[in-house]
Backbone as numpy.savetxt, mean C-alpha at the origin, in Angstrom:
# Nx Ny Nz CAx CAy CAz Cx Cy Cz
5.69 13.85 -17.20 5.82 12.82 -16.20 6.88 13.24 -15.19
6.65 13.08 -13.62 7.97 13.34 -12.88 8.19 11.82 -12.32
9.60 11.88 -12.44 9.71 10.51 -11.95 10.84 11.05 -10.16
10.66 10.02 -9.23 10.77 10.29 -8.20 11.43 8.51 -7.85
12.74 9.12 -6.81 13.82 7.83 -6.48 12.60 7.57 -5.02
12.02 6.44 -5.27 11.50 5.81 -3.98 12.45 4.95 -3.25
12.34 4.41 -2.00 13.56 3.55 -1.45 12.33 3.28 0.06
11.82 2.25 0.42 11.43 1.79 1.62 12.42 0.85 2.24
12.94 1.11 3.68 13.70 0.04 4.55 12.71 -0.43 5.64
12.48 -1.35 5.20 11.90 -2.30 6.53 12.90 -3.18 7.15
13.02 -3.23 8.48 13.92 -3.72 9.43 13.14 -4.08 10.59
12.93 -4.81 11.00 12.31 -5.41 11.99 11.34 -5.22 12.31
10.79 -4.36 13.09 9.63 -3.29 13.79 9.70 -1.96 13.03
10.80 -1.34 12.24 10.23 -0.06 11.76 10.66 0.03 10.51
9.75 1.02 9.72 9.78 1.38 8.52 10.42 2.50 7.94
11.10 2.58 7.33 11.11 4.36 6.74 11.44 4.47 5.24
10.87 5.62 4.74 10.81 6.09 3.47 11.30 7.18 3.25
11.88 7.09 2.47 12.60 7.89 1.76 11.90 8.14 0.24
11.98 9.49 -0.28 11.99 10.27 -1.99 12.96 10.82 -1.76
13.69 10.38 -3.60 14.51 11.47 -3.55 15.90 11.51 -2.74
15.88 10.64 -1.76 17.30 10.62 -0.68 16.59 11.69 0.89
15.26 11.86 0.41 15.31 12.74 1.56 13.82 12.06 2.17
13.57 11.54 3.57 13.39 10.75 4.42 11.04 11.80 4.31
10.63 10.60 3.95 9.19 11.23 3.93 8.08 10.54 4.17
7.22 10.86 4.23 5.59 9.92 4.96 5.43 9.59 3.75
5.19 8.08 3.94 4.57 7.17 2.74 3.12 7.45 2.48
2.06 8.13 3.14 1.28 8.34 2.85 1.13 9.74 2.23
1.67 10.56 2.18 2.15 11.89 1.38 2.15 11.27 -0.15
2.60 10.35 -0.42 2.43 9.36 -1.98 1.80 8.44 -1.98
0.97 8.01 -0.99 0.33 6.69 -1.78 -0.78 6.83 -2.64
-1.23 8.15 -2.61 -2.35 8.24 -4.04 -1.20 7.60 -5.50
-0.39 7.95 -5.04 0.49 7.97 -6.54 1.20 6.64 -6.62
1.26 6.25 -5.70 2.06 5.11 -5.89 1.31 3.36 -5.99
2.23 3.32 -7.23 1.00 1.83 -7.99 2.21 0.39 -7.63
2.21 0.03 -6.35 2.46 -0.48 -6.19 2.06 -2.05 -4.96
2.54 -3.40 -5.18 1.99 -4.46 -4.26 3.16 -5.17 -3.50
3.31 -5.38 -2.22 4.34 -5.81 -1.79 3.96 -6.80 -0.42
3.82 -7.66 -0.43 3.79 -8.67 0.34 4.60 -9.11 1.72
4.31 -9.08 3.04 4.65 -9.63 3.77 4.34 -11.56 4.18
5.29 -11.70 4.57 4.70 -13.03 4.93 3.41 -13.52 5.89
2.97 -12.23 6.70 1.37 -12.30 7.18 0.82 -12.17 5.87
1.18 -11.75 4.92 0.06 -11.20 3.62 -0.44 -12.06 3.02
0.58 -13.55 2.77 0.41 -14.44 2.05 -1.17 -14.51 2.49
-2.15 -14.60 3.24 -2.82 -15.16 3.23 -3.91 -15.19 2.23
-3.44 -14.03 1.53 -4.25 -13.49 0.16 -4.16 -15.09 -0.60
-3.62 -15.54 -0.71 -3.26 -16.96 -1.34 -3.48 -17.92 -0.90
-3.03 -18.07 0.59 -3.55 -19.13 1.45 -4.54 -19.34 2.12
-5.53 -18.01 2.49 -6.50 -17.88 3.18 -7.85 -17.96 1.99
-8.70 -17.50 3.12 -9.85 -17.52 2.82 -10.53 -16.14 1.65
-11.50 -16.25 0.78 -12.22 -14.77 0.06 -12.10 -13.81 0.97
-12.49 -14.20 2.26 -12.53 -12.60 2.89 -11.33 -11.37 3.07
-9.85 -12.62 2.74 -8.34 -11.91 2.85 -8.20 -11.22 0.98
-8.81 -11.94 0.25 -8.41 -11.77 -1.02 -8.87 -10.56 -1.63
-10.33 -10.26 -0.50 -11.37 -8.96 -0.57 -10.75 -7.94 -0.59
-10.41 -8.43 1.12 -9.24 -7.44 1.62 -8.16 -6.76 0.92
-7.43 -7.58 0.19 -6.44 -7.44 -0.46 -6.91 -6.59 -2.14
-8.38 -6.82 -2.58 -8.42 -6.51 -3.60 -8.96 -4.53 -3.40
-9.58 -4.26 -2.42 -10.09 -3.14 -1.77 -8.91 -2.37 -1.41
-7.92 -2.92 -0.45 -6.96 -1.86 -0.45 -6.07 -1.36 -1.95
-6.16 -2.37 -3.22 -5.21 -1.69 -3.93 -6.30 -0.84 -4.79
-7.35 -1.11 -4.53 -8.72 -0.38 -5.24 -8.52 1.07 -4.56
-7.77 1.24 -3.58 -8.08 2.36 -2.73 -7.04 3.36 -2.96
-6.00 2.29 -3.33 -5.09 3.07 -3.77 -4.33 3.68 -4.98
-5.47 3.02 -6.06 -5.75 3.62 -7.32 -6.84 4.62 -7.37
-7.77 4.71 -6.34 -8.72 5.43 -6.32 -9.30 5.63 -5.12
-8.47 6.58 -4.05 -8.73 6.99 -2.87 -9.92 7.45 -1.99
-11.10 7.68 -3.25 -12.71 7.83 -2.86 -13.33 6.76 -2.61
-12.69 5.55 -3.08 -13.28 4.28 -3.00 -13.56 4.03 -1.57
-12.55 4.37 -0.40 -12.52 4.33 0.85 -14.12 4.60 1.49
-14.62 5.66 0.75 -16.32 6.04 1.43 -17.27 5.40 0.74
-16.71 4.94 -0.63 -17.89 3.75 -0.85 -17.63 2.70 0.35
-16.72 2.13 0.47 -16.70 0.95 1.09 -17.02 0.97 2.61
-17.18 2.59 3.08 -17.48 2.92 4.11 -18.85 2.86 4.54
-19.71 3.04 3.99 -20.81 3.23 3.28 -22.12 2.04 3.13
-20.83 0.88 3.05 -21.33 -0.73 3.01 -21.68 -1.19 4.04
């Protein structure tokens, strides 16, 4: 197993990521990374309608399993 120091700062308008202490594209890890984090637009997974919850259930599908993207492409 390698384990790896993640750290995201969100601040207003921008994002940055960091591994490790050293500053990197979050998409360079998101095959690997099993994680859910919510903005307050996000809530709508909860408050909204099936079509947000879809939404919401497809992207973490995608990001446990990154081929999923061309099934859903596909649809």
């Amino acid at each position: 197993m390698i384990e790896r120091d993640l750290r995201v700062d969100i601040k207003a308008n921008t994002r940055q990521t960091f591994v490790n202490h050293k500053r990197e594209s979050l998409a360079r890890y998101a095959a690997q990374l099993h994680a859910v984090w919510f903005t307050a637009d996000e809530l709508e997974v909860v408050r909204g309608g099936p079509e947000a919850r879809r939404s919401f259930i497809d992207r973490g599908a995608i990001s446990l399993h990154p081929t999923y993207a061309q099934t859903l492409g596909k649809l």
